[in-house]
GROMACS .gro file of C-alpha atoms in nm:
model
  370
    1UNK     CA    1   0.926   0.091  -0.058
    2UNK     CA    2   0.657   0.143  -0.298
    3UNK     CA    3   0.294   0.089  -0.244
    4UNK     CA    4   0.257  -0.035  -0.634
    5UNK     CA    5   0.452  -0.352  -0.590
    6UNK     CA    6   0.195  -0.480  -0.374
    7UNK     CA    7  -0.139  -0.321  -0.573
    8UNK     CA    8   0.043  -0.490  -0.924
    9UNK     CA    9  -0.014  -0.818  -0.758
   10UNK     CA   10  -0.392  -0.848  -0.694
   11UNK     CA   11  -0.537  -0.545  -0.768
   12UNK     CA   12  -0.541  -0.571  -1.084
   13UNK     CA   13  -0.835  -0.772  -1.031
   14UNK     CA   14  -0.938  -0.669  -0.752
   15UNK     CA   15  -1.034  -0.366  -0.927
   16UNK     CA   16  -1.304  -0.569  -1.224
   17UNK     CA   17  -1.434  -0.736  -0.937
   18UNK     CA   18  -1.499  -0.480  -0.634
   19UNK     CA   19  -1.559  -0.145  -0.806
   20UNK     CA   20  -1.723  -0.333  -1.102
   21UNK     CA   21  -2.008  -0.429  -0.898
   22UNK     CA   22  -2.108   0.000  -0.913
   23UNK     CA   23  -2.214   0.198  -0.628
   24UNK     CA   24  -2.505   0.333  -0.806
   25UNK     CA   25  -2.834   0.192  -0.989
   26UNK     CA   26  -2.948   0.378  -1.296
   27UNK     CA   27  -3.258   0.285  -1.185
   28UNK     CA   28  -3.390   0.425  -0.857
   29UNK     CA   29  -3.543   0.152  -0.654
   30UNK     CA   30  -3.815   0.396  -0.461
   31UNK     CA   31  -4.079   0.592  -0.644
   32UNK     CA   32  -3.935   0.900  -0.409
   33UNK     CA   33  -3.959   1.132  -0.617
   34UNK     CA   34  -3.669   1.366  -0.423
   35UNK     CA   35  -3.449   1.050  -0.501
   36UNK     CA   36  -3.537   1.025  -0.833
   37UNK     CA   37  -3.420   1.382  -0.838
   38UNK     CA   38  -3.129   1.346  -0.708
   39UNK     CA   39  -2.994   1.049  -0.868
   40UNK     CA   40  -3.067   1.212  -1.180
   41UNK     CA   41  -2.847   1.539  -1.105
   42UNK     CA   42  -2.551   1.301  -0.986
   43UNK     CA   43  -2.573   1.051  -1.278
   44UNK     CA   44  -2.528   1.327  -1.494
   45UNK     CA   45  -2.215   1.522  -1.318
   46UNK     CA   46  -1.961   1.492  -1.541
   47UNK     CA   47  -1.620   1.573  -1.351
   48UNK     CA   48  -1.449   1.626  -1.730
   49UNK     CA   49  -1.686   1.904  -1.822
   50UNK     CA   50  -1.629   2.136  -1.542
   51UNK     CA   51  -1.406   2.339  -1.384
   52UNK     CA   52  -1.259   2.233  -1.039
   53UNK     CA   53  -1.435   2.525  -0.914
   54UNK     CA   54  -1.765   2.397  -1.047
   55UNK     CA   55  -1.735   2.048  -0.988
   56UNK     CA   56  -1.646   2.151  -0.590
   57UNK     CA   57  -1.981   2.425  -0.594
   58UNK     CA   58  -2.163   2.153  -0.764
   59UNK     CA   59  -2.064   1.867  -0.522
   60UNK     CA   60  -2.115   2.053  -0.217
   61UNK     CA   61  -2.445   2.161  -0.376
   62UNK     CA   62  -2.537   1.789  -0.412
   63UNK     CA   63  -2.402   1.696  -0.061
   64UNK     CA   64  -2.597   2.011   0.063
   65UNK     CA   65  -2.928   1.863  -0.061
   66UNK     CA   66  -2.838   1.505   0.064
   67UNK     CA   67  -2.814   1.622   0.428
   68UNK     CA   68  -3.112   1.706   0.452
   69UNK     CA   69  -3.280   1.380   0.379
   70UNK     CA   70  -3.217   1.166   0.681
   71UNK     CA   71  -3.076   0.843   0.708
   72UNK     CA   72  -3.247   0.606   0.457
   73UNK     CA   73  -3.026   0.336   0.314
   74UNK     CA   74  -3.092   0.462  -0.054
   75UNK     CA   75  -3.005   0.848   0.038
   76UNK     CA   76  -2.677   0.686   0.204
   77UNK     CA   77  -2.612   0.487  -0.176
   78UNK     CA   78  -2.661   0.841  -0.326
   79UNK     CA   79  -2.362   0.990  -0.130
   80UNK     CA   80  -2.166   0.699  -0.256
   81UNK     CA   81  -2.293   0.785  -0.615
   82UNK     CA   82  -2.170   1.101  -0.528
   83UNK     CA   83  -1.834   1.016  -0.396
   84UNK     CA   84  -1.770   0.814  -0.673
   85UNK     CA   85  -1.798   1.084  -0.945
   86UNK     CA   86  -1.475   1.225  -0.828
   87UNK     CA   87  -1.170   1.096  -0.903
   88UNK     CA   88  -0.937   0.983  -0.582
   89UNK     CA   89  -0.569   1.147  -0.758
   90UNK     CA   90  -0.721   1.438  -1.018
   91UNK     CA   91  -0.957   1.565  -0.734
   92UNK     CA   92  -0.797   1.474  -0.405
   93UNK     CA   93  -0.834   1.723  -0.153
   94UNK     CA   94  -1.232   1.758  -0.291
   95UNK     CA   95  -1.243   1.396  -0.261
   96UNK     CA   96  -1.123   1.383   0.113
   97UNK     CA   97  -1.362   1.684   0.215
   98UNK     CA   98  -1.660   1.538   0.090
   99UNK     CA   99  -1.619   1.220   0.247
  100UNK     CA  100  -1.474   1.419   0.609
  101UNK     CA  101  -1.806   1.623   0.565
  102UNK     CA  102  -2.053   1.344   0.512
  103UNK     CA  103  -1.855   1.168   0.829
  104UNK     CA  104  -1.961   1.482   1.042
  105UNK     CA  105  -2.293   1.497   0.999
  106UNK     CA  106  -2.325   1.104   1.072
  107UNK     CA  107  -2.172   1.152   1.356
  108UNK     CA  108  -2.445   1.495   1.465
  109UNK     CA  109  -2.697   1.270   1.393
  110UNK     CA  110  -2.541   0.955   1.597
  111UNK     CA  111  -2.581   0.734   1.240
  112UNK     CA  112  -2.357   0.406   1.289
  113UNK     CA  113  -2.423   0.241   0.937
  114UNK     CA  114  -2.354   0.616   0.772
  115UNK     CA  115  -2.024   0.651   1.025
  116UNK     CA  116  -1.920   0.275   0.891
  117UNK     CA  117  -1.994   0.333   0.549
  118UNK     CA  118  -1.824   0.656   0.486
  119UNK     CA  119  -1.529   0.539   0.757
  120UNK     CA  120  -1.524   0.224   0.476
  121UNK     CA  121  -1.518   0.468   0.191
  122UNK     CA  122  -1.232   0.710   0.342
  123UNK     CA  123  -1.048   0.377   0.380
  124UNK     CA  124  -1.063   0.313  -0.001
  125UNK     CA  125  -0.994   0.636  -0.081
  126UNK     CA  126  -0.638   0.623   0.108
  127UNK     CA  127  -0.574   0.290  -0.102
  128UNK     CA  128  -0.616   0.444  -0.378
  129UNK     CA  129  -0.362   0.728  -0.311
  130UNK     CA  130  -0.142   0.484  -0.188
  131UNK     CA  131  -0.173   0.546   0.202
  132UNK     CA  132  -0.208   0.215   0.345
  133UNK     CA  133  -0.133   0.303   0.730
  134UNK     CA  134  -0.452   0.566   0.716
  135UNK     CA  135  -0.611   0.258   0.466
  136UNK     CA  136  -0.587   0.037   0.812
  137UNK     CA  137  -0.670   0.274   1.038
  138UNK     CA  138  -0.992   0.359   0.877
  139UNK     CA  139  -1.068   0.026   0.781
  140UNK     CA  140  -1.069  -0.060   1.102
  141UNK     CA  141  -1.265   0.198   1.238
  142UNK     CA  142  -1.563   0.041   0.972
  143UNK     CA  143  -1.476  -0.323   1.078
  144UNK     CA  144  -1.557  -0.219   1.460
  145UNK     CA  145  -1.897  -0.033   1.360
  146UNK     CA  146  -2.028  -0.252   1.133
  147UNK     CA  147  -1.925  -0.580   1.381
  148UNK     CA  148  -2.127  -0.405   1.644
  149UNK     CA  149  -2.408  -0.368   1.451
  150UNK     CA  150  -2.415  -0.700   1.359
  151UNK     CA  151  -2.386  -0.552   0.966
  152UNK     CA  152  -2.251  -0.944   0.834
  153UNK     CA  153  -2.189  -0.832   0.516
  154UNK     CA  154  -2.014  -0.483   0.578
  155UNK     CA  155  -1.818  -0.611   0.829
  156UNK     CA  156  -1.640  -0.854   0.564
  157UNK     CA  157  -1.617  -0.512   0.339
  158UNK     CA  158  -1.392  -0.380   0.620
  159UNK     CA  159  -1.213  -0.721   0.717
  160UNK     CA  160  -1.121  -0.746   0.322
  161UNK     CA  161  -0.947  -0.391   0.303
  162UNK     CA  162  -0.814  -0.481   0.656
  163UNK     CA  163  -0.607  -0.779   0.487
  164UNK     CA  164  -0.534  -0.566   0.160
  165UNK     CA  165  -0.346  -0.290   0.416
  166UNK     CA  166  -0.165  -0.579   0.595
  167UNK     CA  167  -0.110  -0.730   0.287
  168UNK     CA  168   0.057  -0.391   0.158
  169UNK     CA  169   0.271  -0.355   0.458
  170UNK     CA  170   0.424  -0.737   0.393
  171UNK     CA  171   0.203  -0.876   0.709
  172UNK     CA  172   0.132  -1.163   0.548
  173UNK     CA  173   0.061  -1.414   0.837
  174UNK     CA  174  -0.222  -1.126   0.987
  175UNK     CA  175  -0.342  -1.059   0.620
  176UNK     CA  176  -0.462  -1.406   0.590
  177UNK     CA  177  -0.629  -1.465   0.905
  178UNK     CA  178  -0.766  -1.131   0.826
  179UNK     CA  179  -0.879  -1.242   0.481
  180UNK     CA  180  -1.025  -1.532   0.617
  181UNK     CA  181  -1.244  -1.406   0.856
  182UNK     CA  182  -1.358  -1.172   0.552
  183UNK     CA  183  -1.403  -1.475   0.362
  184UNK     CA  184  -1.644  -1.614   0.602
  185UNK     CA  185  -1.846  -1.321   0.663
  186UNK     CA  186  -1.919  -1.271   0.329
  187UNK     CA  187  -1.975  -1.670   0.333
  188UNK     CA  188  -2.238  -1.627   0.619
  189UNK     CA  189  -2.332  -1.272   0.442
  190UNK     CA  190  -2.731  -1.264   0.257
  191UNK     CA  191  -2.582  -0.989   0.043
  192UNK     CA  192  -2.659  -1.035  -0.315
  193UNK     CA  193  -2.327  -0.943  -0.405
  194UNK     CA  194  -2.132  -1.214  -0.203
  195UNK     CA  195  -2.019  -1.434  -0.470
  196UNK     CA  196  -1.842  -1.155  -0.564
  197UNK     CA  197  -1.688  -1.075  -0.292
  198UNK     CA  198  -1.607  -1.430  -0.217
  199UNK     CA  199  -1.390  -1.423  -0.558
  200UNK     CA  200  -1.253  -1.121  -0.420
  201UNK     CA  201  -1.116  -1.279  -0.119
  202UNK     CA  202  -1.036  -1.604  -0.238
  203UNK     CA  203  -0.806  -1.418  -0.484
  204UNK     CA  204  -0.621  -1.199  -0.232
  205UNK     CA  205  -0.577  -1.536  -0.003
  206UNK     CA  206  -0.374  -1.677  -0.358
  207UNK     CA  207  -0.141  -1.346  -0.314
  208UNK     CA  208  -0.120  -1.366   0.031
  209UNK     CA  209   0.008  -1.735   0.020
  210UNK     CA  210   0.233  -1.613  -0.362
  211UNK     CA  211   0.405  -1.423  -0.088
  212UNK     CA  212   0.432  -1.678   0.174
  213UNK     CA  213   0.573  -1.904  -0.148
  214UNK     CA  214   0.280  -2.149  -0.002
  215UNK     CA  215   0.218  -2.193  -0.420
  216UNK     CA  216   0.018  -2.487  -0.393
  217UNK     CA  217  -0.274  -2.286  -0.160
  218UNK     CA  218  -0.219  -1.953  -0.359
  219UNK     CA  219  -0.280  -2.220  -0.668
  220UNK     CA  220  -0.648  -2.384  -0.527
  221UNK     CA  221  -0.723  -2.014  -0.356
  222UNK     CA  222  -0.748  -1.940  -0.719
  223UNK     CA  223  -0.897  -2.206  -0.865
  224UNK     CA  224  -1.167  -2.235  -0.623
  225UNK     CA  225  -1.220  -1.807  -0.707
  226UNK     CA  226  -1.305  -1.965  -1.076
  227UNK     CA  227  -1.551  -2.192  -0.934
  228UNK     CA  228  -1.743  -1.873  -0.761
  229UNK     CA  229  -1.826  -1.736  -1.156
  230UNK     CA  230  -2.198  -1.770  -1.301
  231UNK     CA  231  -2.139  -1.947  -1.649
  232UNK     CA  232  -2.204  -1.645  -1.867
  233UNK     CA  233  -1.960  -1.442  -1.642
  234UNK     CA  234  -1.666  -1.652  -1.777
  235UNK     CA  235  -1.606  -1.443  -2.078
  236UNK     CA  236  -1.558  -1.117  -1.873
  237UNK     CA  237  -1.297  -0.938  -1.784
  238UNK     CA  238  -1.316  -1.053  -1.430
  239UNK     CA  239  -1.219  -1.404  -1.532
  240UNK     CA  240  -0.959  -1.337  -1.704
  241UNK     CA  241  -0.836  -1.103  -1.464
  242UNK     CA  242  -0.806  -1.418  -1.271
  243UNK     CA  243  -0.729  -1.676  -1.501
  244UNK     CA  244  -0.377  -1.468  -1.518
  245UNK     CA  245  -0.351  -1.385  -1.156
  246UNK     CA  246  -0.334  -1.814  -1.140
  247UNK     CA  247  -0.104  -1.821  -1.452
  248UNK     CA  248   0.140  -1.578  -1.249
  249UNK     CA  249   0.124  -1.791  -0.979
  250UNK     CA  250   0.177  -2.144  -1.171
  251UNK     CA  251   0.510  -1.960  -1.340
  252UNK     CA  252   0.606  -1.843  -0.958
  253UNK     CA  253   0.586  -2.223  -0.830
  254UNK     CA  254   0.776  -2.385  -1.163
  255UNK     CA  255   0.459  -2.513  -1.346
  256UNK     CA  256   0.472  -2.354  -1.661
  257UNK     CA  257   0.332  -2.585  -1.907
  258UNK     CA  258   0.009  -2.563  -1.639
  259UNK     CA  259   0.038  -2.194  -1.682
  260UNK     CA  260   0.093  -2.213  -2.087
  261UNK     CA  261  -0.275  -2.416  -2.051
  262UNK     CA  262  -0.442  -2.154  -1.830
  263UNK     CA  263  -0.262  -1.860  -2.071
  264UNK     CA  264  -0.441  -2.088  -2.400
  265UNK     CA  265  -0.767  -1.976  -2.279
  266UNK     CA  266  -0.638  -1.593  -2.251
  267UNK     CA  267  -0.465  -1.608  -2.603
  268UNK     CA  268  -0.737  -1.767  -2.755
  269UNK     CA  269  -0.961  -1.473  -2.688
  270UNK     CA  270  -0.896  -1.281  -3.009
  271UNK     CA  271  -1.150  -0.956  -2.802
  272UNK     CA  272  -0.869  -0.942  -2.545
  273UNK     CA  273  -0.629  -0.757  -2.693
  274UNK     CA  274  -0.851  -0.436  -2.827
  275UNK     CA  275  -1.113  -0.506  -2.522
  276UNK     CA  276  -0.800  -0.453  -2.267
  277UNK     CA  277  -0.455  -0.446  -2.398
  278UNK     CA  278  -0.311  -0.374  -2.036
  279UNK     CA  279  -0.434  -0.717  -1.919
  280UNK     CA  280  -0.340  -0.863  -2.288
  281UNK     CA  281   0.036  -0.714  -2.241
  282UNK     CA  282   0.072  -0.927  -1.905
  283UNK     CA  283  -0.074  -1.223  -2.086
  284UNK     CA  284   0.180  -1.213  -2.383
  285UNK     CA  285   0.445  -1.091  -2.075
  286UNK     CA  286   0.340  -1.446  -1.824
  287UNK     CA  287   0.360  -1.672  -2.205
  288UNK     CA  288   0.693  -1.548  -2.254
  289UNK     CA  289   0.801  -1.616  -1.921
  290UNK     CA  290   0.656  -1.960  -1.923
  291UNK     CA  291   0.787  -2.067  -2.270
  292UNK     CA  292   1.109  -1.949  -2.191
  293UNK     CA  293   1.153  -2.101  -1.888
  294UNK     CA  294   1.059  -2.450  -2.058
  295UNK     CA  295   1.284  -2.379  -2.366
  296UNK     CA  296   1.050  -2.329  -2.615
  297UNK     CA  297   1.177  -2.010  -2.745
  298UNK     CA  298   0.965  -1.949  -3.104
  299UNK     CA  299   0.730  -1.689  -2.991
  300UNK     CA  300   0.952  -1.560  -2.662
  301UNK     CA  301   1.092  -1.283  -2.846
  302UNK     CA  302   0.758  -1.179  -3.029
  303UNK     CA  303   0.546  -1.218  -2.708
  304UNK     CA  304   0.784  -0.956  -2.519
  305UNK     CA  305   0.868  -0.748  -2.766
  306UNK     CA  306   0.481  -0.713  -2.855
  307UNK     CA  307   0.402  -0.662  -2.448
  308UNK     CA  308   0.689  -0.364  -2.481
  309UNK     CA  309   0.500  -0.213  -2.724
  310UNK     CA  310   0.163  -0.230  -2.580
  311UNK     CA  311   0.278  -0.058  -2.276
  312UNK     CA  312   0.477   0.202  -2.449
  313UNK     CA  313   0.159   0.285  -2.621
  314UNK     CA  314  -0.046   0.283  -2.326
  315UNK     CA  315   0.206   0.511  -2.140
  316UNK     CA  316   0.288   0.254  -1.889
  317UNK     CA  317   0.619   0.379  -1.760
  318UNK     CA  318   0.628   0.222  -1.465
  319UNK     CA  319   0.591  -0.143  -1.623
  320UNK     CA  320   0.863  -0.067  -1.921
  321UNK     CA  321   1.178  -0.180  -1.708
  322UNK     CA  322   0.992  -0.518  -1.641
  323UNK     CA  323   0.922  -0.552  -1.956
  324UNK     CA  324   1.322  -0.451  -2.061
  325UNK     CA  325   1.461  -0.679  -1.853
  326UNK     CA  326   1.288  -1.041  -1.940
  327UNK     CA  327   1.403  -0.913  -2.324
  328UNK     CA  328   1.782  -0.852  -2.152
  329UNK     CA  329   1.739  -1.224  -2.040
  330UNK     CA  330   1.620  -1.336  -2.360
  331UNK     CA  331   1.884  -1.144  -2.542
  332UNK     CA  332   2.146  -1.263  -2.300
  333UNK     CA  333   2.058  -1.628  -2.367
  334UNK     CA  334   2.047  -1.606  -2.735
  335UNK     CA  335   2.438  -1.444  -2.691
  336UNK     CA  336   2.304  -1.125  -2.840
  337UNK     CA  337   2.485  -0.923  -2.627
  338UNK     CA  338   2.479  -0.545  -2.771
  339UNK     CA  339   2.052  -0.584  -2.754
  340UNK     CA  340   2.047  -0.783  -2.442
  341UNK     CA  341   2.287  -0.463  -2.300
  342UNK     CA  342   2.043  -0.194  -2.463
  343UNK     CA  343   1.737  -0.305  -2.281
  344UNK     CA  344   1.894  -0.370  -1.973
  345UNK     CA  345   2.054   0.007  -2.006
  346UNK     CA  346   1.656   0.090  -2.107
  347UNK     CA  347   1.520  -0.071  -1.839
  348UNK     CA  348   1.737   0.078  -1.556
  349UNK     CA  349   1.700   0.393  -1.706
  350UNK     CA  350   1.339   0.396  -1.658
  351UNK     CA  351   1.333   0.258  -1.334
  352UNK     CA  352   1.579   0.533  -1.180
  353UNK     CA  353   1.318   0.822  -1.349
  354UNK     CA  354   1.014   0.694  -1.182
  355UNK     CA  355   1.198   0.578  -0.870
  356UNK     CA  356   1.092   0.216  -0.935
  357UNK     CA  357   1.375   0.083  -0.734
  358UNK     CA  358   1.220  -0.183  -0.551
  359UNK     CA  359   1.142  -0.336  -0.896
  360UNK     CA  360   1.514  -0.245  -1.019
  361UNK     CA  361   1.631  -0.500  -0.788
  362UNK     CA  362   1.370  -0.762  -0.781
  363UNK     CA  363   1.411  -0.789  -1.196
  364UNK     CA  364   1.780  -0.761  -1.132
  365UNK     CA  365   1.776  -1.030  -0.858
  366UNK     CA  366   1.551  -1.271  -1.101
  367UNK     CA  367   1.702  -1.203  -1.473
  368UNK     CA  368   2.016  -1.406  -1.558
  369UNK     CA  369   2.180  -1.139  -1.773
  370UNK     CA  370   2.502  -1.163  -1.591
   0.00000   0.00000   0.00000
């Protein structure tokens, strides 16, 4: 079973909201000048203009100088900086040593907010190489440190990747306790960032109960996410993010004109398409769905066929057989049967080559092109 059916779902958003609130601040918040320093070398490391053997002499160079610096909170953000300058799939194995190394020498110097915030970060690093059993494990770990230290905040950090991981392995009932009790810590949480995190939860809850097929919560989870945006963040692309999560959910629970209205706000936004064209391909993708569900069939074919492109373009192989298949179904209704046959043949050609299987049979098991 693959991990990307269940990161398709919500991280999508996830990923605007969470990493888009930055680990690092351009502008140093102490007049230390060994900070200043510091934050200066890391903003500029640029993992594109060396060499992996530079980048790793350079990063253990950086880590080097951060070790010896004890444990003040903005030091600890400067690892993070640091950790966040290398990619989680192009530099792996760097990745993983940094992160084991920093965990060492919080644990020499008996640092609990260090050992929960690099235990935190390990635990997003295994998400993001799709290892959700270490994800939980390490997650956990965090969740227990930063709940005995009373850290409110962190502690719904770790409860929210907690319910992500038991979201991942289809333990849906534990996922949403688990993402309530995140949901309230961040409530209860002084952090400056908890609105964010709110959104964040209140948006894995909706796919949590999408799973369950509880549509009606996963539908207000959502809506009350919307309510948790500042009025000049409604034009981002953390809004829309959501405002399609809830259109996927509307067309999962039958109400597609209520999705074509949510989708009228996404279309409308003439930025989208250049701004993000992966998020504007599942727009055009959920306004097919919904105006072919309802019979309203002018556009269907131009909506999917332009979403086909867009992800072709973008070299999104593993979304093509989706894509393939709701044109099959199209095809297949309009009686064309030699195009609805070629994209089906397209589709399940694709899906075999990149050992999509699990979403070979859930697009089988939901098109009608038989």
């Amino acid at each position: 079973m693959t991990f990307n059916r269940y990161i398709c779902i919500f991280l999508l958003f996830e990923l605007f909201i969470v990493l888009s609130c930055g680990k690092f601040k351009d502008q140093a918040e102490t007049t230390s000048p060994e900070y200043h320093l510091i934050s200066q070398e890391i903003v500029g490391l640029n993992s594109n203009e060396l060499s992996k053997q530079e980048l790793k002499e350079t990063s253990y160079q950086l880590l080097a100088e951060l070790e010896t610096k004890g444990r003040d909170t903005l030091f600890r953000e400067l690892y993070l900086s640091l950790f966040d300058k290398i990619d989680d799939r192009e530099h792996k194995t760097l990745k993983r040593q940094l992160i084991d190394r920093a965990l060492l020498v919080a644990e020499a110097t008996r640092d609990s907010m260090a050992l929960g915030t690099f235990n935190l970060e390990l635990s997003q690093f295994y998400w993001n190489t799709n290892s959700p059993d270490s994800t939980f494990l390490k997650a956990n770990e965090a969740f227990r440190i930063f709940t005995d230290l009373g850290a409110t905040y962190e502690a719904g950090r770790g409860a929210y990747t907690l319910a992500a991981a038991q979201f991942a392995a289809s333990d849906y009932l534990q996922a949403e306790q688990t993402a309530v009790l995140a949901l309230e810590l961040f409530e209860n949480s002084s952090s400056p960032e908890k609105n964010r995190r709110i959104i964040s939860a209140y948006n894995l809850l909706g796919s949590i109960a999408t799973a369950l097929n509880a549509y009606d919560r996963a539908i207000e989870y959502r809506k009350t996410a919307l309510e948790y945006f500042d009025s000049d963040e409604q034009s981002g692309r953390a809004y829309y993010g959501l405002l399609n999560n809830l259109s996927n959910t509307q067309i999962e629970a039958g109400s597609y004109e209520e999705a074509l209205r949510t989708l009228e706000k996404l279309v409308k936004n003439l930025q989208l398409r250049s701004d993000n064209p992966h998020l504007y391909a599942i727009v055009l993708l959920n306004r097919a769905r919904a105006n072919f569900s309802l019979g309203n069939l002018e556009d269907v074919e131009s909506n999917y066929l332009e979403a086909l492109q867009i992800r072709e373009e973008l070299g999104e192989t593993r979304n093509l057989p989706r894509s393939n298949y709701f044109l099959a179904e199209y095809y297949w209704d309009q009686r064309d049967t030699a195009r609805a046959r070629e994209h089906l043949q397209e589709g399940k050609r694709i899906a075999l080559e990149t050992e999509e299987l699990d979403g070979l049979f859930r697009t089988f098991s939901s098109c009608r092109c038989w």
